[in-house]
Amino acid sequence: MSEQGCDNMMIIIREYNHKTDYERVERVESSCEVGPNGELSLFTDLLGDPICRVRNSPAYLMLVAETVSNGVNEKAEIVGMIRGCIKTVTCGQKLSRNMPGELSKLVPVYTKLAYILGLRVSPFHRRMGIGLKLVSKIEEWFRDNGAEYSYIATDDANGPSVNLFTVKCGYSKFRTPSVLVHPVFAHRLPVSHRVTVIKLSPSEAESLYRHRFSTTEFFPRDIDSVLNNQLNLGTFLAIPKEYIWAGPGKFLSDPPENWAVMSVWNCKDVFKLEVKGASRLRKCFAKTTRVLDTFFPFLKLPSLPKIFSPFGLHMLYGLGGSGPMYTRFAKSLFGFAHNLAKECKCGVVATEVSSEDPLKLAIPHWKVLSFTDLWCIKRLGEDYSDGSVGDWRKSQPSLSIFVDPREF
């Protein structure tokens, strides 16, 4: 716990306590807008604990900022919070040193990475340095637990957030992935009749991911924990209709020319979102599109889900594949994932891809709902060094990134 003065108030930074803090944290959370242009608000945390969004990580912590007026006997007020987690991820790749006569191969280079999620400060207590104090305190915990880098994701248009991290906290702009969002229609999306979609077991998915994606930037070394999590709805593989599936071993040794893979994470059971600020006319228009799509599905009209009421989403992650037509296979997988989200009564499906990834153009999405994310990174200790990668901050963007759904 730390205490710092701020004008006539004392600011206490301490660890979150669910029994005493939940309701007060929820009030702050509901007063803060999130998402592009500030129109998206976190409606409710369904698991009943604001720390649940990082609880699935190997190491995690949530801090709150509490203010008490100096010299006045008032109940302490929570005015801010921050979540953080630490995990081991791929930051680069190098050639393995094999025995004479063996072919060298690329193997991942790992680093211990911290991630800041859910920094919130009450609108009535901003520009008082509370956000900076929260970031500084959680960075202390990162360093104490051996993290080499810390990073955050924010909307590039969020000036105050970008300024806090890049100017005041020493972070540098690192990657600019695209968040692609698609509404869930009342009608189903087509899946190519030339494609077979099979569901992999967690062990099969782990084998595929470790074999083909472990050198992808940000790939989590504990991918098995992700795939075995109860929020993971499955990993789905799209293969040619004529290809006979005989298990991951045969597939990895002799894959078809074209294939694609995608996993689905159930954010719907963790939190719900709500778009606010829409006019009555827009709400009426959205309802009309749903009615038409429901009664005339053969027209395939694009319909807006009930985004003006609390809605859930599915996060698509682990996207990838191989072959000259693999983006078409990925598009069929997206149709499959959309239809799964429809059955689960989700409002939208979302994914995040590198700005260089060809899937950015292949995955269906609505530009009005999608946006560019900004990832900022900071080196926490100059003593950390790896001759294979050097300073990760100075590396060039790779073609793909592996987005961890636990941080979405």
XYZ file of C-alpha atoms in Angstrom:
408
model
C 0.000 0.000 0.000
C 1.241 3.514 -0.782
C 0.025 6.937 0.286
C 0.475 10.127 -1.705
C -0.963 13.591 -1.225
C -2.972 15.342 -3.908
C -4.160 18.872 -3.008
C -6.449 18.348 0.002
C -6.792 14.623 -0.485
C -4.689 11.636 0.388
C -4.456 9.035 -2.380
C -3.957 5.459 -1.282
C -2.909 2.844 -3.845
C -3.634 -0.670 -2.606
C -4.619 -4.132 -3.782
C -8.238 -4.742 -4.725
C -10.413 -6.521 -2.136
C -13.499 -8.108 -3.631
C -15.512 -8.162 -0.411
C -15.161 -4.451 0.314
C -14.449 -2.910 -3.104
C -16.664 -4.605 -5.678
C -19.644 -2.234 -5.645
C -17.500 0.913 -5.565
C -15.277 -0.332 -8.375
C -18.342 -1.213 -10.422
C -19.615 2.370 -10.084
C -16.334 3.761 -11.390
C -16.271 1.209 -14.206
C -19.796 2.084 -15.328
C -18.971 5.814 -15.359
C -16.033 5.332 -17.741
C -16.456 5.030 -21.479
C -14.265 2.630 -23.409
C -13.718 1.788 -27.028
C -13.255 3.944 -30.145
C -14.534 7.510 -29.795
C -15.763 6.734 -26.272
C -19.189 5.511 -27.394
C -18.808 1.973 -26.014
C -19.398 1.371 -22.321
C -18.649 -1.698 -20.232
C -22.094 -2.618 -18.980
C -21.521 -5.359 -16.460
C -18.968 -7.911 -15.359
C -20.922 -11.162 -15.346
C -18.461 -13.161 -13.274
C -18.995 -10.802 -10.385
C -15.353 -9.802 -9.950
C -13.585 -7.010 -11.876
C -10.320 -8.947 -11.664
C -11.749 -11.882 -13.611
C -10.452 -10.572 -16.966
C -6.858 -11.176 -15.863
C -7.454 -14.084 -13.494
C -6.750 -16.574 -16.289
C -3.182 -15.286 -16.672
C -0.221 -16.968 -14.912
C 0.312 -13.947 -12.622
C -2.077 -11.059 -12.101
C -2.882 -8.134 -9.821
C -5.517 -5.425 -9.505
C -4.928 -2.156 -7.693
C -7.374 0.566 -6.683
C -6.845 4.245 -5.973
C -8.686 5.454 -2.903
C -9.045 9.072 -1.829
C -9.610 10.357 1.692
C -9.998 14.060 2.407
C -7.270 15.340 4.724
C -8.554 16.191 8.169
C -12.122 15.208 7.356
C -13.772 12.089 8.693
C -15.273 10.835 5.432
C -15.653 7.374 3.979
C -12.851 6.540 1.571
C -13.836 6.758 -2.090
C -12.445 4.549 -4.860
C -11.694 6.755 -7.856
C -9.524 4.560 -10.050
C -8.249 1.073 -10.725
C -5.747 -0.782 -12.834
C -5.252 -4.440 -13.740
C -2.015 -6.107 -14.710
C -0.807 -9.558 -15.635
C 2.502 -11.216 -16.503
C 3.130 -14.051 -18.930
C 5.879 -15.456 -21.151
C 5.520 -14.775 -24.886
C 7.484 -15.031 -28.119
C 9.412 -11.848 -28.919
C 11.460 -13.159 -31.835
C 13.010 -16.225 -33.383
C 16.434 -17.760 -33.956
C 18.004 -20.750 -35.691
C 18.361 -23.779 -33.458
C 21.757 -25.399 -33.003
C 21.178 -28.963 -34.065
C 23.487 -31.944 -34.182
C 25.639 -32.382 -37.328
C 23.568 -33.680 -40.222
C 20.280 -32.297 -38.893
C 18.467 -29.418 -40.526
C 18.372 -26.201 -38.533
C 14.972 -24.724 -37.807
C 13.587 -21.527 -36.413
C 12.696 -21.673 -32.732
C 10.995 -19.019 -30.590
C 12.817 -16.572 -28.341
C 10.725 -15.887 -25.233
C 10.496 -12.919 -22.908
C 8.556 -12.230 -19.723
C 5.928 -9.659 -20.684
C 3.593 -7.617 -18.495
C 0.305 -6.261 -19.757
C -1.734 -3.362 -18.373
C -5.475 -3.786 -18.764
C -8.404 -1.707 -17.641
C -6.869 1.520 -16.360
C -9.843 3.580 -15.211
C -10.081 6.906 -13.399
C -13.388 8.467 -12.392
C -14.328 11.361 -14.724
C -14.574 13.601 -11.646
C -10.984 12.888 -10.554
C -9.009 13.137 -13.766
C -5.998 15.405 -14.391
C -4.921 14.850 -10.798
C -2.101 12.390 -11.498
C -4.070 9.375 -10.265
C -3.592 7.408 -13.506
C 0.165 8.013 -13.387
C 0.342 6.826 -9.773
C -1.567 3.642 -10.628
C 0.717 2.867 -13.580
C 3.867 3.500 -11.531
C 2.679 1.258 -8.722
C 1.761 -1.680 -10.934
C 5.076 -1.346 -12.788
C 6.806 -1.866 -9.438
C 4.956 -5.167 -9.139
C 5.954 -6.075 -12.712
C 9.643 -5.506 -11.946
C 9.461 -7.371 -8.634
C 8.108 -10.380 -10.530
C 10.774 -10.367 -13.242
C 8.895 -8.850 -16.181
C 11.262 -7.550 -18.869
C 8.735 -5.494 -20.834
C 5.358 -3.915 -20.191
C 2.804 -3.029 -22.840
C -0.662 -1.555 -23.151
C -3.288 -1.356 -25.870
C -5.283 1.810 -26.410
C -7.284 3.538 -29.095
C -4.942 5.696 -31.171
C -7.582 8.450 -31.100
C -7.614 8.515 -27.286
C -5.280 11.477 -26.834
C -5.190 11.550 -23.006
C -4.378 7.831 -22.793
C -1.679 8.005 -25.475
C -0.161 11.065 -23.801
C -0.151 9.401 -20.373
C 1.785 6.372 -21.541
C 4.078 7.804 -24.228
C 4.923 11.158 -22.613
C 4.589 10.620 -18.863
C 5.264 6.893 -18.435
C 8.012 6.340 -21.000
C 6.234 3.961 -23.358
C 6.870 4.015 -27.100
C 4.467 3.250 -29.920
C 5.103 -0.327 -30.993
C 2.403 -2.012 -33.079
C -0.848 -0.853 -34.715
C -3.070 -3.915 -35.201
C -6.607 -3.671 -36.536
C -9.636 -4.647 -34.473
C -12.163 -6.065 -36.934
C -15.764 -6.161 -35.719
C -18.744 -7.715 -37.475
C -22.370 -7.667 -36.296
C -24.163 -10.982 -35.896
C -26.979 -11.041 -38.435
C -30.379 -12.653 -37.978
C -29.508 -14.863 -40.970
C -26.623 -17.309 -41.209
C -23.480 -16.697 -43.235
C -22.478 -19.228 -45.871
C -19.637 -21.711 -45.476
C -18.092 -22.930 -48.726
C -19.291 -26.378 -49.815
C -15.686 -27.096 -50.812
C -14.533 -26.791 -47.209
C -14.892 -29.123 -44.241
C -14.750 -27.568 -40.770
C -13.659 -29.868 -37.954
C -13.363 -29.119 -34.250
C -10.003 -29.973 -32.713
C -9.565 -31.209 -29.173
C -7.490 -28.915 -26.914
C -4.495 -31.254 -27.198
C -4.801 -31.379 -30.999
C -5.067 -27.589 -31.150
C -2.062 -27.179 -28.887
C 0.006 -29.478 -31.095
C -0.939 -27.496 -34.204
C -0.313 -24.102 -32.627
C 3.043 -25.041 -31.110
C 4.201 -26.641 -34.357
C 3.129 -23.870 -36.718
C 2.721 -20.660 -34.673
C 5.176 -20.742 -31.748
C 7.530 -18.278 -33.508
C 4.683 -15.790 -34.086
C 5.130 -12.546 -32.158
C 3.228 -12.477 -28.817
C 2.545 -16.245 -28.912
C 1.900 -17.286 -25.250
C 4.085 -20.112 -23.992
C 1.155 -21.305 -21.850
C -1.086 -21.789 -24.912
C -2.317 -25.007 -23.309
C -3.879 -22.958 -20.486
C -5.691 -20.799 -23.028
C -7.035 -23.747 -25.016
C -8.169 -25.646 -21.910
C -9.912 -22.633 -20.384
C -13.668 -22.952 -19.936
C -14.162 -19.733 -21.906
C -12.542 -21.270 -24.976
C -15.352 -22.568 -27.184
C -13.059 -24.571 -29.415
C -10.471 -24.507 -32.159
C -11.771 -25.097 -35.671
C -9.807 -26.251 -38.697
C -10.924 -25.681 -42.288
C -9.590 -28.241 -44.761
C -10.491 -29.200 -48.358
C -13.580 -31.378 -48.666
C -11.577 -34.215 -50.213
C -8.887 -34.254 -47.505
C -9.223 -37.134 -45.043
C -8.522 -36.079 -41.460
C -6.374 -38.681 -39.710
C -5.245 -36.759 -36.646
C -2.761 -33.942 -35.997
C 0.321 -36.110 -36.564
C -0.605 -36.960 -40.130
C -1.816 -33.404 -40.733
C 1.428 -31.792 -39.550
C 3.604 -34.175 -41.546
C 1.503 -34.054 -44.719
C -0.927 -31.101 -44.662
C -3.219 -30.205 -47.572
C -2.148 -27.370 -49.835
C -4.705 -24.981 -48.331
C -6.013 -24.879 -44.776
C -6.960 -22.375 -42.063
C -7.412 -22.461 -38.301
C -9.294 -20.248 -35.822
C -10.199 -20.437 -32.126
C -13.236 -18.866 -30.449
C -13.246 -17.236 -26.997
C -16.502 -16.593 -25.143
C -16.340 -12.995 -23.896
C -20.141 -13.091 -23.601
C -19.941 -14.934 -20.285
C -17.394 -12.497 -18.835
C -18.759 -9.053 -19.661
C -21.336 -7.298 -21.796
C -21.089 -4.082 -23.776
C -23.536 -1.388 -24.777
C -23.384 1.337 -27.415
C -24.654 4.587 -25.946
C -25.598 7.955 -27.356
C -27.606 6.724 -30.361
C -30.667 8.692 -31.434
C -34.151 7.212 -31.389
C -34.100 7.227 -35.195
C -30.970 5.043 -35.311
C -32.404 2.627 -32.780
C -35.599 2.365 -34.831
C -33.597 1.750 -38.007
C -31.577 -1.006 -36.341
C -34.744 -2.704 -35.109
C -36.265 -2.519 -38.586
C -33.242 -4.259 -40.125
C -33.571 -7.112 -37.634
C -37.282 -7.535 -38.309
C -36.748 -7.661 -42.076
C -33.839 -10.065 -41.749
C -35.820 -12.337 -39.417
C -38.901 -12.620 -41.636
C -37.100 -12.521 -44.985
C -33.781 -14.336 -44.347
C -33.501 -15.351 -48.008
C -32.827 -11.697 -48.883
C -29.575 -11.842 -46.844
C -30.085 -8.259 -45.657
C -27.418 -6.931 -43.271
C -29.069 -6.422 -39.901
C -27.838 -4.628 -36.804
C -28.031 -6.634 -33.557
C -29.331 -5.124 -30.314
C -26.134 -3.167 -29.690
C -28.084 -0.401 -27.958
C -28.899 -2.864 -25.207
C -26.315 -4.936 -23.310
C -24.791 -7.456 -25.709
C -22.074 -10.101 -25.652
C -19.346 -10.949 -28.119
C -17.145 -13.783 -29.275
C -13.433 -13.121 -29.781
C -11.758 -14.940 -32.674
C -8.055 -15.597 -32.130
C -5.258 -17.867 -33.303
C -6.068 -17.137 -36.939
C -3.721 -18.523 -39.524
C -3.161 -21.111 -42.180
C -1.235 -21.956 -45.289
C -1.595 -22.109 -49.049
C -2.440 -19.720 -51.890
C -6.163 -19.921 -51.036
C -5.915 -19.982 -47.267
C -7.632 -16.601 -46.880
C -10.711 -18.103 -48.567
C -10.632 -20.956 -46.084
C -10.308 -18.393 -43.274
C -13.376 -16.599 -44.649
C -15.352 -19.858 -44.468
C -14.168 -20.301 -40.879
C -15.393 -16.787 -40.133
C -18.835 -17.705 -41.488
C -18.811 -20.758 -39.238
C -17.808 -18.627 -36.218
C -20.509 -16.053 -37.048
C -23.164 -18.776 -37.108
C -21.887 -20.120 -33.781
C -22.188 -16.627 -32.300
C -25.745 -16.401 -33.664
C -26.668 -19.611 -31.855
C -25.160 -18.182 -28.649
C -27.126 -14.924 -29.092
C -24.057 -12.706 -29.359
C -24.251 -9.184 -30.751
C -20.901 -9.094 -32.543
C -17.836 -11.171 -33.359
C -14.434 -9.502 -33.200
C -10.846 -10.318 -33.999
C -7.533 -8.485 -34.032
C -4.849 -8.882 -36.695
C -1.537 -7.300 -37.558
C -1.660 -4.304 -39.867
C 0.493 -6.364 -42.278
C -1.651 -9.515 -42.176
C -3.480 -10.440 -45.425
C -6.425 -11.510 -43.269
C -7.098 -7.832 -42.636
C -8.695 -7.630 -46.093
C -10.108 -11.169 -46.165
C -12.030 -11.271 -42.866
C -15.535 -9.732 -43.189
C -16.020 -6.701 -40.949
C -17.834 -3.389 -40.763
C -15.556 -0.370 -40.995
C -17.937 1.717 -38.903
C -17.500 -0.727 -35.990
C -13.811 -1.534 -36.530
C -10.814 0.566 -35.543
C -7.032 0.699 -35.339
C -5.522 -0.300 -32.016
C -2.273 1.113 -30.659
C 0.113 -1.057 -28.661
C 2.745 0.796 -26.662
C 5.712 -0.909 -25.017
C 8.266 -0.106 -22.334
C 11.449 -1.858 -21.279
C 11.361 -2.344 -17.524
C 15.014 -3.146 -16.961
C 18.111 -2.342 -18.991
C 19.898 -5.377 -17.542
C 17.733 -7.716 -19.607
C 19.264 -8.625 -22.941
C 19.107 -11.442 -25.452
C 21.659 -11.590 -28.217
C 19.122 -13.125 -30.585
C 16.592 -10.317 -30.321
C 18.309 -7.402 -28.640
C 15.878 -4.642 -27.742
C 12.406 -5.846 -28.716
C 11.179 -2.255 -28.914
C 13.357 -1.685 -31.987
C 12.201 -4.762 -33.922
C 10.253 -4.433 -37.159
C 6.562 -5.461 -37.253
C 6.052 -9.056 -38.323
C 3.461 -10.309 -40.765
C 1.317 -11.781 -37.995
C 0.746 -11.445 -34.272
C -0.873 -13.866 -31.843
C -3.595 -12.054 -29.894
C -4.201 -13.514 -26.437
C -7.988 -13.574 -25.815
C -7.460 -13.319 -22.057
C -6.517 -9.684 -22.569
C -9.360 -8.629 -24.830
